[in-house]
PDB file of C-alpha atoms in Angstrom:
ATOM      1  CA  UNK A   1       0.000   0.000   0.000  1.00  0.00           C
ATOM      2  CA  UNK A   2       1.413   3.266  -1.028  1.00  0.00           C
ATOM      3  CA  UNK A   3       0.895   6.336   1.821  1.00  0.00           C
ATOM      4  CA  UNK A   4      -0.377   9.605  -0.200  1.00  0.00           C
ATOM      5  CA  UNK A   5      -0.063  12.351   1.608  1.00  0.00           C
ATOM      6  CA  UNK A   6      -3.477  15.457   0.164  1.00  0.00           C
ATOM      7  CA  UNK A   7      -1.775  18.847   1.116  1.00  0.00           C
ATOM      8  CA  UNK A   8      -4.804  21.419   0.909  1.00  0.00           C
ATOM      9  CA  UNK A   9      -3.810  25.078   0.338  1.00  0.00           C
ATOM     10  CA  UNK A  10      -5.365  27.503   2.686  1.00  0.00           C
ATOM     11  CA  UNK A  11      -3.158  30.505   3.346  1.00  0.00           C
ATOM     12  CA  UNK A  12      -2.960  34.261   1.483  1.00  0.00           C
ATOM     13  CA  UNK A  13      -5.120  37.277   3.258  1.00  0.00           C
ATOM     14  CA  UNK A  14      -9.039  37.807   3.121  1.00  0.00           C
ATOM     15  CA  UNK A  15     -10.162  38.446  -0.816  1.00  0.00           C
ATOM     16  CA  UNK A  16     -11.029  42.016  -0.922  1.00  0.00           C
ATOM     17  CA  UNK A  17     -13.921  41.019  -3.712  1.00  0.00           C
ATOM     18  CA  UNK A  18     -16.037  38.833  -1.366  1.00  0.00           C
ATOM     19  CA  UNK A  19     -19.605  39.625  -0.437  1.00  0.00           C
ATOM     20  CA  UNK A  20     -20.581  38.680   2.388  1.00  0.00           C
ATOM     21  CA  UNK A  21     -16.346  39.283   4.069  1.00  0.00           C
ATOM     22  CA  UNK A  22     -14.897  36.589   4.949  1.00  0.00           C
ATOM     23  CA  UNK A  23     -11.112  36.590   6.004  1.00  0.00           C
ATOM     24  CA  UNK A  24      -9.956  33.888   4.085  1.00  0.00           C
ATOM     25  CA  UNK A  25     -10.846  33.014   0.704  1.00  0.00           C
ATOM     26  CA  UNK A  26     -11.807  29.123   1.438  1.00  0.00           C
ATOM     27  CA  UNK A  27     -14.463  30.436   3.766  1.00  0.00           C
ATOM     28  CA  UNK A  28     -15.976  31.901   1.128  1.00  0.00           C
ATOM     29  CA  UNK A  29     -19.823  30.062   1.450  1.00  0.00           C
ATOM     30  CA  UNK A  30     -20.428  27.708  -1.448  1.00  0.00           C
ATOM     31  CA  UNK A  31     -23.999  26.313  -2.005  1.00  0.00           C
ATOM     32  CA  UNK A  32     -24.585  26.482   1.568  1.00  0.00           C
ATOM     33  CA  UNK A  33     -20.736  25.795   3.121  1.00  0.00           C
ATOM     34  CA  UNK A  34     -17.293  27.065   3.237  1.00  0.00           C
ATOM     35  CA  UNK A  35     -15.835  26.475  -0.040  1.00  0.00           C
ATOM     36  CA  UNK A  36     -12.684  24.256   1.588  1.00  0.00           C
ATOM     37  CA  UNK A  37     -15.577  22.284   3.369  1.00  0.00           C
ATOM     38  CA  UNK A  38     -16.141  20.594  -0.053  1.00  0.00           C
ATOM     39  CA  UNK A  39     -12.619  19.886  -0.498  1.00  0.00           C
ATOM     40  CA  UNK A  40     -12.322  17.980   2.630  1.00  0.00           C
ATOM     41  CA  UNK A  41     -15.283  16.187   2.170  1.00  0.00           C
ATOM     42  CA  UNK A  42     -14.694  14.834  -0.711  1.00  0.00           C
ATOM     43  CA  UNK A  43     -10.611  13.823   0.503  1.00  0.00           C
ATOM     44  CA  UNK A  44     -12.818  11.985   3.683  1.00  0.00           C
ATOM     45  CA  UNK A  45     -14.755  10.105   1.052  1.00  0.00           C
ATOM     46  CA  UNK A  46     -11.446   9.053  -0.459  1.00  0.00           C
ATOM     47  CA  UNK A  47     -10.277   7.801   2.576  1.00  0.00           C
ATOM     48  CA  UNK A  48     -13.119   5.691   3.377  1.00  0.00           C
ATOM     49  CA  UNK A  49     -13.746   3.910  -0.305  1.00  0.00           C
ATOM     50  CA  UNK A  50     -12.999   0.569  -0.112  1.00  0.00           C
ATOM     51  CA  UNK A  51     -11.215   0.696  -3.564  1.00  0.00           C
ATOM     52  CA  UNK A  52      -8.961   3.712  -2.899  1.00  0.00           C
ATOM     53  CA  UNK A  53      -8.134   1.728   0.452  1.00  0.00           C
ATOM     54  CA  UNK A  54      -6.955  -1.184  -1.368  1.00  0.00           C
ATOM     55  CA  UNK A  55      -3.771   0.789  -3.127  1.00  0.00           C
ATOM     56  CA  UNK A  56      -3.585   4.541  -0.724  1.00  0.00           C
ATOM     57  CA  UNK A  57      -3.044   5.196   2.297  1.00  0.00           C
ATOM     58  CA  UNK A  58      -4.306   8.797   2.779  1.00  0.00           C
ATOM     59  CA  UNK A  59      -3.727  11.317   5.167  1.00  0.00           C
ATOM     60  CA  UNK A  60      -4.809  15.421   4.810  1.00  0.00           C
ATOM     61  CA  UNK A  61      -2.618  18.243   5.538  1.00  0.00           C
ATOM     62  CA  UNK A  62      -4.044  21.707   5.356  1.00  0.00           C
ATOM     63  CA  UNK A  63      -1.735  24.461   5.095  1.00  0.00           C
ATOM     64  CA  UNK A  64      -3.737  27.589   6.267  1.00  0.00           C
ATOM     65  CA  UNK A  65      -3.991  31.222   8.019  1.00  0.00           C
ATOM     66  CA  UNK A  66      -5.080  30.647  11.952  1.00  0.00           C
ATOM     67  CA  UNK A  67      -8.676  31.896  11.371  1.00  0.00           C
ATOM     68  CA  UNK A  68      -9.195  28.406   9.879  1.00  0.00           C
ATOM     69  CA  UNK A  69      -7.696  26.590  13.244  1.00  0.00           C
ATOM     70  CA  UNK A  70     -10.023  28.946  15.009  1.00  0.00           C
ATOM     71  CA  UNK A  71     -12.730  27.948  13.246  1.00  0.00           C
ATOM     72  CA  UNK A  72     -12.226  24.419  13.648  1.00  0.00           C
ATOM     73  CA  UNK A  73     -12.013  23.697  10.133  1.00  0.00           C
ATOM     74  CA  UNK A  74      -8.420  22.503  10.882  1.00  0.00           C
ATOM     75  CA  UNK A  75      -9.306  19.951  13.379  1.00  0.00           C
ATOM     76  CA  UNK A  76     -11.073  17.578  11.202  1.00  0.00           C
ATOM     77  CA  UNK A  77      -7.454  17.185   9.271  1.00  0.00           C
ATOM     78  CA  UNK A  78      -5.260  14.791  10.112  1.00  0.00           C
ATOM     79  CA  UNK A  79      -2.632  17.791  10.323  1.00  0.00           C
ATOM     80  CA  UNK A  80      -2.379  21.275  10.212  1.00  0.00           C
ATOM     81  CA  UNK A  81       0.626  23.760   9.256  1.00  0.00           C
ATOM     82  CA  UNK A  82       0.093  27.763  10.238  1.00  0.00           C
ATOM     83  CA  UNK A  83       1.022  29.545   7.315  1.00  0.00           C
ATOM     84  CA  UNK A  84       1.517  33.746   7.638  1.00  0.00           C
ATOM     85  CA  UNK A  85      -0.991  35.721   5.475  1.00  0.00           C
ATOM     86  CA  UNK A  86       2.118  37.290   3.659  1.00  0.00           C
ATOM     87  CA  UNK A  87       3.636  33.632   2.116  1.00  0.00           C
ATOM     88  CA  UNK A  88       4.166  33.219  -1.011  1.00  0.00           C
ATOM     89  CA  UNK A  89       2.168  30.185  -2.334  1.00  0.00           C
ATOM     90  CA  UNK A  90       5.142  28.773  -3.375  1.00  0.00           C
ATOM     91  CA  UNK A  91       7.055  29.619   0.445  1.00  0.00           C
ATOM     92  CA  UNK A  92       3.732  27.867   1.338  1.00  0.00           C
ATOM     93  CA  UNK A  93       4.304  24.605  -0.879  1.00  0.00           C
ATOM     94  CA  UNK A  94       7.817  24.572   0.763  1.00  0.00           C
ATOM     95  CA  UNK A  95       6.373  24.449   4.382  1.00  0.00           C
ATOM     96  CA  UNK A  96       3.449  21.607   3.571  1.00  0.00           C
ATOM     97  CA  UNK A  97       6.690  19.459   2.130  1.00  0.00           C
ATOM     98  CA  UNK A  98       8.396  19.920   5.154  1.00  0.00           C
ATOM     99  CA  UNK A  99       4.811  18.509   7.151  1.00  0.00           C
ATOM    100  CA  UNK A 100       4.215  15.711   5.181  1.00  0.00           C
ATOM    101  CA  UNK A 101       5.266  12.066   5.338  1.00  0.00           C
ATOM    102  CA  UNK A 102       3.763  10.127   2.233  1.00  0.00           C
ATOM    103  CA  UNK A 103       5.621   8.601  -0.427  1.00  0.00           C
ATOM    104  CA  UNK A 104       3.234  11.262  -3.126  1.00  0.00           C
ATOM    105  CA  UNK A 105       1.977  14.680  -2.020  1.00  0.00           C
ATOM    106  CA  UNK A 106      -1.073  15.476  -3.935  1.00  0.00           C
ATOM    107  CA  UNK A 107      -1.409  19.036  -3.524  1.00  0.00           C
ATOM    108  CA  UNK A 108      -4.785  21.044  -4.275  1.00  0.00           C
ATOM    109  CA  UNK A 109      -5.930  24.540  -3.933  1.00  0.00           C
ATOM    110  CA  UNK A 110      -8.609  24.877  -0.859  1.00  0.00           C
ATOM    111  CA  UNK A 111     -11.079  27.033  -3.689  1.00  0.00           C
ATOM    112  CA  UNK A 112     -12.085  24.578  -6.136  1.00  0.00           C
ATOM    113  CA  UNK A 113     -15.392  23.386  -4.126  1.00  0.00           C
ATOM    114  CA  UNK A 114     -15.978  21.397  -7.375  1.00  0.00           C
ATOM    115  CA  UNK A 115     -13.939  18.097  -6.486  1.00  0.00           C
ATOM    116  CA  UNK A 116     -15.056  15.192  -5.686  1.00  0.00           C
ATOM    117  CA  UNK A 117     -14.191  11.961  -4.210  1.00  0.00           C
ATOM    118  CA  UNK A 118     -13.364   9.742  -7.730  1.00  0.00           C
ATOM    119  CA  UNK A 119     -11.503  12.919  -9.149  1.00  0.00           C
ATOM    120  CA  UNK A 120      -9.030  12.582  -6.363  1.00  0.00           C
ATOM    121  CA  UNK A 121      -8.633   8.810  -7.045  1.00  0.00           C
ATOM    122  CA  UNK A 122      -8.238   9.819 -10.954  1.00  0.00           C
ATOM    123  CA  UNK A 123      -5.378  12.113  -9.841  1.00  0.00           C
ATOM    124  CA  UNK A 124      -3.516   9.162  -8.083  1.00  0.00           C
ATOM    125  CA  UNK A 125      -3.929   6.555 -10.654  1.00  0.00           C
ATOM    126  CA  UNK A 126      -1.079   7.755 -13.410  1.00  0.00           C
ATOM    127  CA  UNK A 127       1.879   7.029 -10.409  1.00  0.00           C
ATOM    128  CA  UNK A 128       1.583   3.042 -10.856  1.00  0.00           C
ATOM    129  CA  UNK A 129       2.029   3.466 -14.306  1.00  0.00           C
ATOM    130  CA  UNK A 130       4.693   5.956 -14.369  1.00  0.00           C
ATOM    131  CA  UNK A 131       6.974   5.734 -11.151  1.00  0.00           C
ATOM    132  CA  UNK A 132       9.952   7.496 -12.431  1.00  0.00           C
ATOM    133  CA  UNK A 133       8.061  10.483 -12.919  1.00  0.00           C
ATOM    134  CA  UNK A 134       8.744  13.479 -10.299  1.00  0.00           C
ATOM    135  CA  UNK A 135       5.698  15.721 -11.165  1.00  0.00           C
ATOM    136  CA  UNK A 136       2.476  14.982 -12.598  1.00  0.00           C
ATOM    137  CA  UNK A 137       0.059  17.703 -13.993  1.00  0.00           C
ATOM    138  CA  UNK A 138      -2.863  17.470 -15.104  1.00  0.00           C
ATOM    139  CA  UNK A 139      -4.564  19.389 -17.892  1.00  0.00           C
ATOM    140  CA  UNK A 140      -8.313  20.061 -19.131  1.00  0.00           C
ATOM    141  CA  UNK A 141      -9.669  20.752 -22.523  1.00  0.00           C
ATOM    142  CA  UNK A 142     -10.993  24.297 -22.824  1.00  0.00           C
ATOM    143  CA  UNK A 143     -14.419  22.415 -24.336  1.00  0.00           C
ATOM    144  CA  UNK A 144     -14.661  20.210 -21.153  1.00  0.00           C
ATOM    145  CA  UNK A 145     -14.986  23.303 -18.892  1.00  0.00           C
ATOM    146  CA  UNK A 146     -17.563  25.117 -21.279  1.00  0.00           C
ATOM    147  CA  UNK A 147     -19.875  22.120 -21.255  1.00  0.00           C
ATOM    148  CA  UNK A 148     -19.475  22.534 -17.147  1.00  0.00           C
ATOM    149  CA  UNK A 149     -19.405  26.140 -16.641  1.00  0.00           C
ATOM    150  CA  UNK A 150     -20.443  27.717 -20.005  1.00  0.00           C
ATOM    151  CA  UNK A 151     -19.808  31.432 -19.798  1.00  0.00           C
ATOM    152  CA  UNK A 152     -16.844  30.824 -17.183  1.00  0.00           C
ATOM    153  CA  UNK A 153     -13.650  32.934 -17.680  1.00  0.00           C
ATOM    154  CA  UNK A 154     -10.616  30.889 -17.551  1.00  0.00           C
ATOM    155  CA  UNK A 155      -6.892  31.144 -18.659  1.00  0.00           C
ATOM    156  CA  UNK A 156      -5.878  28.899 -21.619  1.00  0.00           C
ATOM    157  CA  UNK A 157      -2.895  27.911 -23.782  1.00  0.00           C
ATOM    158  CA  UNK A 158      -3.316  26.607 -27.287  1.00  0.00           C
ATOM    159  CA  UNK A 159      -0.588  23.589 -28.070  1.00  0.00           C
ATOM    160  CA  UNK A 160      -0.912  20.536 -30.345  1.00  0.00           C
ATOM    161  CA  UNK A 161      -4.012  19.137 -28.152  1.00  0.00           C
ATOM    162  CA  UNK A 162      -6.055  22.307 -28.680  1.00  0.00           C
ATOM    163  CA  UNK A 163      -6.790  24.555 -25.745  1.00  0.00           C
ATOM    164  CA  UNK A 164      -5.757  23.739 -22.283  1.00  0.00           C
ATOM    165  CA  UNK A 165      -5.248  24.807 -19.000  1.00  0.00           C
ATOM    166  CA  UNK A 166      -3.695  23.189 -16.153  1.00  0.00           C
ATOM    167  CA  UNK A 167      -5.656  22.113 -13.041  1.00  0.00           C
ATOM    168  CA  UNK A 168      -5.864  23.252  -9.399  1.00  0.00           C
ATOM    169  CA  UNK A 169      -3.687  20.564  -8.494  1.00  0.00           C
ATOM    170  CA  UNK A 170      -0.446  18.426  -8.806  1.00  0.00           C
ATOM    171  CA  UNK A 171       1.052  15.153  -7.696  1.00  0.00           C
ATOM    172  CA  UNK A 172       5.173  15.143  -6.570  1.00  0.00           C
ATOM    173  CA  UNK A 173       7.018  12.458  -5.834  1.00  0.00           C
ATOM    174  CA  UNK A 174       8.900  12.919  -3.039  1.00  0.00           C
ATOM    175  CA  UNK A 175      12.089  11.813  -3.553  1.00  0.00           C
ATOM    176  CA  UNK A 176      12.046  14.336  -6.726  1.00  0.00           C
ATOM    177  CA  UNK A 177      10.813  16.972  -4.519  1.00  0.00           C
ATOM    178  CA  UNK A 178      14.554  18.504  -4.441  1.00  0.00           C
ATOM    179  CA  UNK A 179      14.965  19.409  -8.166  1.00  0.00           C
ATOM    180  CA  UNK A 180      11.474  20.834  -8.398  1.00  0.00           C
ATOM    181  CA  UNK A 181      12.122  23.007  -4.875  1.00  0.00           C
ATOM    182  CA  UNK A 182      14.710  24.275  -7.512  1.00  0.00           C
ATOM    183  CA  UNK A 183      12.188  25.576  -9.691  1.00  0.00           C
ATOM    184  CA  UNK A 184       9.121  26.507  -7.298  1.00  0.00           C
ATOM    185  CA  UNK A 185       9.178  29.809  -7.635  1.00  0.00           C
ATOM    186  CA  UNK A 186       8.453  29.651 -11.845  1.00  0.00           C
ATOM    187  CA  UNK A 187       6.891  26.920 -11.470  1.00  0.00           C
ATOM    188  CA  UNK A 188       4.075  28.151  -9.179  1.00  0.00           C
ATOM    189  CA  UNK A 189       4.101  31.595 -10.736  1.00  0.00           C
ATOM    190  CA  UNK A 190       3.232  30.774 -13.629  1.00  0.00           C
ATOM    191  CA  UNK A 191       1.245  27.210 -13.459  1.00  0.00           C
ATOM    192  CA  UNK A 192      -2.007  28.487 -14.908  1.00  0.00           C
ATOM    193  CA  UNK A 193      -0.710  28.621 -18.103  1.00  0.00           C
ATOM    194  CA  UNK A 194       0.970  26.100 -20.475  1.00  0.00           C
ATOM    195  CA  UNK A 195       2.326  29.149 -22.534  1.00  0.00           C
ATOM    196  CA  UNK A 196       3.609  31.271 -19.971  1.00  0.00           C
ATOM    197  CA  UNK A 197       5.465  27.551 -18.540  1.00  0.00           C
ATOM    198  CA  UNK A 198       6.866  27.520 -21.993  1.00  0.00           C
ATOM    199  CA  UNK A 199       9.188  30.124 -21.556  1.00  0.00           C
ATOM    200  CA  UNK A 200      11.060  27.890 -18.949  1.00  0.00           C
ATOM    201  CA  UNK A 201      11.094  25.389 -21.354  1.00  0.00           C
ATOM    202  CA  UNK A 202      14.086  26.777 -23.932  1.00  0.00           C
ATOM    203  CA  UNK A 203      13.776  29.498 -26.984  1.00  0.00           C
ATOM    204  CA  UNK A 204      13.306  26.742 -29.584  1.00  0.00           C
ATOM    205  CA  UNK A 205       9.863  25.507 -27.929  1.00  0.00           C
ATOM    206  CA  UNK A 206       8.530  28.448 -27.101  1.00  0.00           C
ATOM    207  CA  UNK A 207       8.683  29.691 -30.747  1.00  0.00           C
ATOM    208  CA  UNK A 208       7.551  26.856 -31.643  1.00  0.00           C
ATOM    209  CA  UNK A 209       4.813  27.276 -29.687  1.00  0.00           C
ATOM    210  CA  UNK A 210       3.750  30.947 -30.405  1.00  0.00           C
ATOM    211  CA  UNK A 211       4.671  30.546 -34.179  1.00  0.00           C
ATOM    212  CA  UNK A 212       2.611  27.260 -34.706  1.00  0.00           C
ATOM    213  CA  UNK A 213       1.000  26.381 -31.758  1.00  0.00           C
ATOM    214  CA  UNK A 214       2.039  22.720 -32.601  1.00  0.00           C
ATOM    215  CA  UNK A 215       3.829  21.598 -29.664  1.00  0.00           C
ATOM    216  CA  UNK A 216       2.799  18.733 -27.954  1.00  0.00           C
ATOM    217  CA  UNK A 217       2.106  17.566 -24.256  1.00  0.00           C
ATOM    218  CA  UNK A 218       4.891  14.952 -24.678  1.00  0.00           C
ATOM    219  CA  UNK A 219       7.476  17.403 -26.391  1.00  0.00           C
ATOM    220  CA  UNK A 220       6.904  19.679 -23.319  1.00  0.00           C
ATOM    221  CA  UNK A 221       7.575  16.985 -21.258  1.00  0.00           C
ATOM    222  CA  UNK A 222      10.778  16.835 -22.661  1.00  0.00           C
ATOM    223  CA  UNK A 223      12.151  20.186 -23.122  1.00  0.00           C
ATOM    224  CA  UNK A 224      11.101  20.386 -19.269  1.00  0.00           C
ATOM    225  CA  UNK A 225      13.483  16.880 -18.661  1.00  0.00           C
ATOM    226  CA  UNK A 226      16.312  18.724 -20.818  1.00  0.00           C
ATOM    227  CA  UNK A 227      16.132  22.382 -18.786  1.00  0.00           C
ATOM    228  CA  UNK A 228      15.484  21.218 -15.739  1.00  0.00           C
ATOM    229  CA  UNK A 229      16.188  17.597 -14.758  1.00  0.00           C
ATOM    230  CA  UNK A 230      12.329  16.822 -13.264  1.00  0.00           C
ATOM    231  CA  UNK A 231      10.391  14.085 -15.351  1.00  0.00           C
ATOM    232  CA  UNK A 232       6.844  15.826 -15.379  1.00  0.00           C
ATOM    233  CA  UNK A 233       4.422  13.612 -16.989  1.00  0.00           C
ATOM    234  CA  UNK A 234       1.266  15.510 -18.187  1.00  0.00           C
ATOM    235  CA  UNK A 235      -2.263  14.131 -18.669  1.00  0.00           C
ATOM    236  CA  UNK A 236      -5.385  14.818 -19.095  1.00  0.00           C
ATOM    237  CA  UNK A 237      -8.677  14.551 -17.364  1.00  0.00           C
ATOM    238  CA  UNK A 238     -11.863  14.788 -17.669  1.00  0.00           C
ATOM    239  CA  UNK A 239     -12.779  16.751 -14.864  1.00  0.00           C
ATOM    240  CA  UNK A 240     -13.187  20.309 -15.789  1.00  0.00           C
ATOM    241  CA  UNK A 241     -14.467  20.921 -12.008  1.00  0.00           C
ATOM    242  CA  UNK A 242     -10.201  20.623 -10.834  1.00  0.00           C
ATOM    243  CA  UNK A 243     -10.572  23.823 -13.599  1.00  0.00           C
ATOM    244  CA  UNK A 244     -12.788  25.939 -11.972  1.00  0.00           C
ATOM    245  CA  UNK A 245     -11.715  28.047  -8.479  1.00  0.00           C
ATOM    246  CA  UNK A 246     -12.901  31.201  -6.747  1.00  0.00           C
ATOM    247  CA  UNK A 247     -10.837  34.386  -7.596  1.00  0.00           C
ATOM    248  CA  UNK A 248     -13.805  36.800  -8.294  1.00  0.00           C
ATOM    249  CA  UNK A 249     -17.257  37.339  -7.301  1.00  0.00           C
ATOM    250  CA  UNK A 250     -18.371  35.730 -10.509  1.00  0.00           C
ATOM    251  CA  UNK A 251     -16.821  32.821 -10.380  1.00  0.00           C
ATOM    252  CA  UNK A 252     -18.781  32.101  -7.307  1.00  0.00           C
ATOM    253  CA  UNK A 253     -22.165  32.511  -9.552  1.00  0.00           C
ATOM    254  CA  UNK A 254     -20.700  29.996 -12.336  1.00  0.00           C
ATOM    255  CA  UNK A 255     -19.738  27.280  -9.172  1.00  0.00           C
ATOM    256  CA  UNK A 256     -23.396  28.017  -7.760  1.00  0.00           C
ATOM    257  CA  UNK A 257     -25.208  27.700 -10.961  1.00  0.00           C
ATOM    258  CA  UNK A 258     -23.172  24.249 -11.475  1.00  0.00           C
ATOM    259  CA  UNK A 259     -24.373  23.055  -8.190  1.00  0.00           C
ATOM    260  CA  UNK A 260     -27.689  23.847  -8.911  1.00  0.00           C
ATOM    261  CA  UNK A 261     -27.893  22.477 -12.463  1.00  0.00           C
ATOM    262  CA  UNK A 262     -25.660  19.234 -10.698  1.00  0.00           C
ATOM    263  CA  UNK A 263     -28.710  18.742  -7.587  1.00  0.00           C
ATOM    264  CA  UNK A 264     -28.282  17.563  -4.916  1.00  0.00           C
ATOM    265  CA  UNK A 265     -25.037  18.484  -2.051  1.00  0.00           C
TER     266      UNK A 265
END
C-alpha cells in the first residue's frame, strides 16, 4: 500500500472582492458551506472507499492562516501547518513538504469546491504506471470546462491538443521533490498557463509554440526533462471541475449555478 499524503492550500489574506467578508478566501460560502468544506469532504470520502483503500493510504494536511484553526475547520485534518498571510504560495508549498510524510503529495488549492471523491482517485492513478516520474500535472480541454461552466472565464494555452489549462492541483514524488524546490518559484508563478510555462522550457519551444502552436504535451515533457532535470508527466482529465476556483465574485455565480444544475449536495 502506497501512503499519499493530500496537502490542501489555505493561506494568502481575506479576498477584498467577497460579499458577504470573509477573512480567508476558502471560507468563502459555497452552495450552503465554506468552499474548503467541499474539499475535505470529498478527501474523507477518499479515505473511506474501499477501492482507494486497497492501493492509498491517505492522510490530509491543510496548510492555512489561523482563522481556519479557530474555526475548527483545521481539526477535522489529520494535520495542520500555520502559514503567515504574507507567504508566497510557493514559500507555502515549501512548508506543507516539510509537514508531510507520504511517499506522493497530492497538492490542491482549498477554492475549487468542485472536487469530488473519484476525481481525487483519478489524480492518483497515473503514479503506478509511471513511477519514475517526479511531477504529474494534469490538464483540461478548454471544451470540457464550457460544457461545465459555459460562460466561465478561464486562462488557456493553445498547443498541439487544442486549448488547455492546467488544473488546481499536482502530484510530486517525493524523492524528486529537491529538483522541483529548484524551480518553485516559476513553477508556481506561472502554473495556470501552459504558454507562460513555456518560456522555462528553452527558446526553440517556445517559438515553436507561439509561431505554430504545434507543440505537444509529450514534447513539453521533454524540453522540461532537458532544462530542468524533473520528469513531469502531463495528462489529461476529464474533470473540468479541478478547472474551476474562486478568484472573483463571478466565479462564485458559475460554481453556484453548477451546483444547482448538478442537484443535490
Amino acid at each position: 500500500m502506497m501512503n499519499i499524503d493530500i496537502l490542501v492550500m489555505a493561506g494568502g489574506s481575506a479576498p477584498s472582492w467577497a460579499h458577504p467578508p470573509v477573512e480567508n478566501k476558502a471560507l468563502v460560502s459555497i452552495h450552503g458551506k465554506p468552499c474548503i468544506q467541499w474539499v475535505l469532504d470529498a478527501i474523507i470520502a477518499a479515505q473511506k472507499n474501499p477501492e482507494i483503500k486497497k492501493q492509498f493510504s491517505i492522510r490530509s494536511i491543510l496548510l492555512g492562516t489561523d482563522v481556519l484553526q479557530n474555526q475548527g475547520i483545521a481539526d477535522q485534518f489529520d494535520a495542520y501547518v500555520s502559514s503567515p498571510e504574507t507567504n508566497k504560495l510557493s514559500d507555502n508549498v515549501r512548508l506543507g513538504m516539510e509537514a508531510s510524510k507520504g511517499e506522493y503529495i497530492l497538492i490542491v488549492t482549498g477554492d475549487i469546491p468542485c472536487i469530488e471523491m473519484g476525481h481525487l482517485r483519478s489524480l492518483l492513478s497515473p503514479i503506478q504506471d509511471y513511477p519514475n516520474a517526479d511531477l504529474f500535472v494534469p490538464i483540461i480541454e478548454k471544451s470540457a470546462v464550457d460544457q461545465l461552466f459555459p460562460g466561465s472565464h478561464r486562462t488557456y494555452g493553445k498547443i498541439k491538443e487544442g486549448s488547455v489549462k492546467v488544473a488546481n492541483c499536482f502530484l510530486i514524488r517525493k524523492d524528486g521533490f529537491p529538483k522541483i524546490d529548484a524551480i518553485m518559484n516559476q513553477f508556481i508563478e506561472n502554473r495556470k498557463s501552459v504558454i507562460k510555462l513555456a518560456f522555462h522550457f528553452g527558446i526553440l519551444n517556445l517559438l515553436k509554440l507561439i509561431v505554430t502552436k504545434s507543440i505537444s504535451i509529450p514534447e513539453l515533457e521533454k524540453a522540461f526533462l532537458k532544462a530542468s532535470g524533473i520528469q513531469v508527466k502531463g495528462f489529461f482529465t476529464e474533470y473540468a471541475q479541478l478547472a474551476v476556483d474562486i478568484d472573483k465574485q463571478s466565479d462564485i455565480h458559475d460554481i453556484e449555478t453548477y451546483f444547482t444544475k448538478r442537484g443535490g449536495v
